[in-house]
Amino acid sequence: MTFEEYFPVWKELTAAQQSRISAAVFYREVPRGTLLHNGSEDCTGVMLLRAGQLRAYILSEEGREITVYRLLERDVCLFSASCMMRSLRFDITIEAEKDSKLWVVPVDVYQQVMRESAPLANFTNELMASRLSDTMWLIEQILWKSQDKRLAAFLLEETALEGSDTLKITHEAIGNHLGTAREVITRMLRYFQSEGMVRLSRGTVEVTDRRALELLSR
Amino acid sequence: MTFEEYFPVWKELTAAQQSRISAAVFYREVPRGTLLHNGSEDCTGVMLLRAGQLRAYILSEEGREITVYRLLERDVCLFSASCMMRSLRFDITIEAEKDSKLWVVPVDVYQQVMRESAPLANFTNELMASRLSDTMWLIEQILWKSQDKRLAAFLLEETALEGSDTLKITHEAIGNHLGTAREVITRMLRYFQSEGMVRLSRGTVEVTDRRALELLSR
C-alpha cells in the first residue's frame, strides 16, 4: 500500500495538489518508545500511520500524564502539526507505543493545500471534530466515572490492542494513561486481584475474568 | 451592525454563497435562561452571537454539570450544529446566561457552503481547533489544578464578565460551572471568607480582595 492509497481524501485533490504533496511526503520507521512530537516546540507535520501504535498525552508541570488518545493504522494525527492552526494552543506529546511506520506530510505543504482545497479542509474538520469528541468523552470520564470503572475499561482496551490477556505494563504506566497516581492504581489492582479479575506479578497484569471487568466497566 | 458585517469570512465567500446564506439566516432574541441547544437531539444551526452571553456545558447522567466554554459577542457556536459533522458525537447543552441576540445559519445551508468553500471550511477548522484547545485546558484544570485555585480563577472571571465585584450566584451554580459538588464550593467559599477574600450573603458572593484571589489562582 502506498501513501496515495492510504490518504483519505486523495482522490478529491487536484492533480497539482497531489503532486505537491507527493513531492514533500516522507516515510519514517521508528522503534517503540520514540518521541515523535514534544509539546508546542515541535511542528513535525501531519502524520499518517501505516502500522504500529502512537499515544498522544498531556503532561502536567509536575510530570504527571494522561493519555488523550491512541492512533492506530490509517489514523491521521494533526497535533504533530499544531503550528498549522493558530487556535491550537496546547502542548501534546506523541510517542510510539509500538514499533511504527508512518508518513509525514510537512506542515507548510499540508497547510498550503488545505487553504485552497475544500475537500482537504473538510476532512481536517472531521478529524478535529473526532478528536474533540474524544476529549469531551475524556472529561466525562474524569469527572463522573469512578476510578475502578475506568481502570477496568482500560485493561479491557489494552488486552484488545495487544491481542493478549497478559499485559506487560507497570502500575505507573497505567497511572500515566489514566491521569491517576500510581498508589491508587496499585490499590485498585490489588482489589481486582482479590476479586479474581486479574493476576498480578512483577511488571505484568493478567486479565483472568473478562466478564467481571466488563460488568464493572459499564 | 448586520450579520454580513459580523460574520468572519463573509468577504471570502462567492456572491452565490453569500446570497444562499443571507436568504436562510434568521435572527433571534432570547431572554436569559433560554435553552438554545439540548444535547444531541437538537441541531439548530450555527449560531453567531450579536450580544449577550451563552454557556455551553455537559451534563452527567446524575444531573451534574460542568461549563465547557462561554460564548460572548461575535463568537460563533458550532455545537448547536453538531449534526453537521458525523464525528461530533457528544451531547452539549447551550443556554443563554444573559438576555441574548443572535443569528442562526441553518445547518443544511452552512454545510452546503462549507463543502465547497475552502475559506469557510478553514474558518470552521480554526473554530474547532479553538474549542479543542479550551477542552484540553479544561482537562488540565480538572486533573492538575487544585479546587481552590479553580474557584479563585472562576470568581475573577465572573466579576470581569459581569463588570461588578458582587456576583449574584448560588453555590450550586458555581459547582455546576466547575463540575464540583455544592458542599465543596460552600466549604471553600467559607474558607475564602475567613481569609477576607470574599463576603458571602444569601445568593451573592462579593469579591473583597482581588489581589489575594489573583495570587491564589496562579
mmCIF file of C-alpha atoms in Angstrom, chain A residues 18-95:
data_model
loop_
_atom_site.group_PDB
_atom_site.id
_atom_site.type_symbol
_atom_site.label_atom_id
_atom_site.label_comp_id
_atom_site.label_asym_id
_atom_site.label_seq_id
_atom_site.Cartn_x
_atom_site.Cartn_y
_atom_site.Cartn_z
ATOM 1 C CA GLN A 18 -1.472 15.654 -5.353
ATOM 2 C CA SER A 19 1.920 16.202 -6.868
ATOM 3 C CA ARG A 20 2.773 18.916 -4.358
ATOM 4 C CA ILE A 21 2.038 16.512 -1.524
ATOM 5 C CA SER A 22 3.715 13.525 -3.168
ATOM 6 C CA ALA A 23 6.885 15.524 -3.667
ATOM 7 C CA ALA A 24 7.017 16.508 0.005
ATOM 8 C CA VAL A 25 5.767 13.481 1.953
ATOM 9 C CA PHE A 26 8.373 11.309 3.633
ATOM 10 C CA TYR A 27 8.327 7.902 5.254
ATOM 11 C CA ARG A 28 9.641 7.013 8.702
ATOM 12 C CA GLU A 29 10.087 3.811 10.630
ATOM 13 C CA VAL A 30 10.536 4.355 14.339
ATOM 14 C CA PRO A 31 11.136 1.931 17.182
ATOM 15 C CA ARG A 32 8.816 1.711 20.154
ATOM 16 C CA GLY A 33 9.459 4.499 22.632
ATOM 17 C CA THR A 34 10.395 7.140 20.032
ATOM 18 C CA LEU A 35 9.191 10.606 20.915
ATOM 19 C CA LEU A 36 7.585 11.879 17.707
ATOM 20 C CA HIS A 37 6.275 15.202 18.905
ATOM 21 C CA ASN A 38 7.188 17.063 22.029
ATOM 22 C CA GLY A 39 4.793 19.786 23.140
ATOM 23 C CA SER A 40 4.463 23.074 21.370
ATOM 24 C CA GLU A 41 8.137 23.366 20.391
ATOM 25 C CA ASP A 42 7.756 20.795 17.639
ATOM 26 C CA CYS A 43 5.816 21.084 14.445
ATOM 27 C CA THR A 44 6.798 17.991 12.541
ATOM 28 C CA GLY A 45 3.926 17.662 10.128
ATOM 29 C CA VAL A 46 0.710 15.751 9.633
ATOM 30 C CA MET A 47 1.341 12.082 10.367
ATOM 31 C CA LEU A 48 -0.459 9.170 8.741
ATOM 32 C CA LEU A 49 0.117 5.884 10.495
ATOM 33 C CA ARG A 50 0.811 2.882 8.287
ATOM 34 C CA ALA A 51 1.485 0.389 11.060
ATOM 35 C CA GLY A 52 2.121 0.386 14.782
ATOM 36 C CA GLN A 53 0.589 2.462 17.527
ATOM 37 C CA LEU A 54 1.076 6.001 18.781
ATOM 38 C CA ARG A 55 -0.005 7.549 22.039
ATOM 39 C CA ALA A 56 -0.870 11.228 22.493
ATOM 40 C CA TYR A 57 -0.769 12.512 26.031
ATOM 41 C CA ILE A 58 -0.573 15.686 28.022
ATOM 42 C CA LEU A 59 1.859 16.303 30.817
ATOM 43 C CA SER A 60 1.465 18.389 33.954
ATOM 44 C CA GLU A 61 4.202 20.655 35.272
ATOM 45 C CA GLU A 62 4.882 18.030 37.924
ATOM 46 C CA GLY A 63 5.374 15.358 35.272
ATOM 47 C CA ARG A 64 2.001 13.643 35.629
ATOM 48 C CA GLU A 65 0.467 12.298 32.442
ATOM 49 C CA ILE A 66 -2.860 11.393 30.944
ATOM 50 C CA THR A 67 -3.444 9.658 27.625
ATOM 51 C CA VAL A 68 -5.749 11.697 25.393
ATOM 52 C CA TYR A 69 -5.966 9.245 22.530
ATOM 53 C CA ARG A 70 -4.247 6.470 20.638
ATOM 54 C CA LEU A 71 -3.506 6.403 16.934
ATOM 55 C CA LEU A 72 -3.726 3.125 15.102
ATOM 56 C CA GLU A 73 -3.202 2.057 11.481
ATOM 57 C CA ARG A 74 -4.695 4.553 8.983
ATOM 58 C CA ASP A 75 -5.179 7.220 11.647
ATOM 59 C CA VAL A 76 -4.090 10.752 10.867
ATOM 60 C CA CYS A 77 -2.514 12.938 13.517
ATOM 61 C CA LEU A 78 -2.967 16.692 13.291
ATOM 62 C CA PHE A 79 -1.374 17.673 16.562
ATOM 63 C CA SER A 80 2.076 16.919 15.350
ATOM 64 C CA ALA A 81 1.291 19.858 13.041
ATOM 65 C CA SER A 82 -0.309 22.094 15.616
ATOM 66 C CA CYS A 83 1.552 25.193 14.439
ATOM 67 C CA MET A 84 -0.619 24.913 11.315
ATOM 68 C CA MET A 85 -3.557 26.459 13.125
ATOM 69 C CA ARG A 86 -3.213 29.455 15.302
ATOM 70 C CA SER A 87 -6.046 28.292 17.547
ATOM 71 C CA LEU A 88 -4.376 25.032 18.522
ATOM 72 C CA ARG A 89 -2.689 26.196 21.663
ATOM 73 C CA PHE A 90 -1.937 23.191 23.810
ATOM 74 C CA ASP A 91 1.091 21.043 24.373
ATOM 75 C CA ILE A 92 0.685 17.439 23.488
ATOM 76 C CA THR A 93 3.324 14.744 23.426
ATOM 77 C CA ILE A 94 3.209 11.921 20.890
ATOM 78 C CA GLU A 95 5.173 8.762 21.385
#
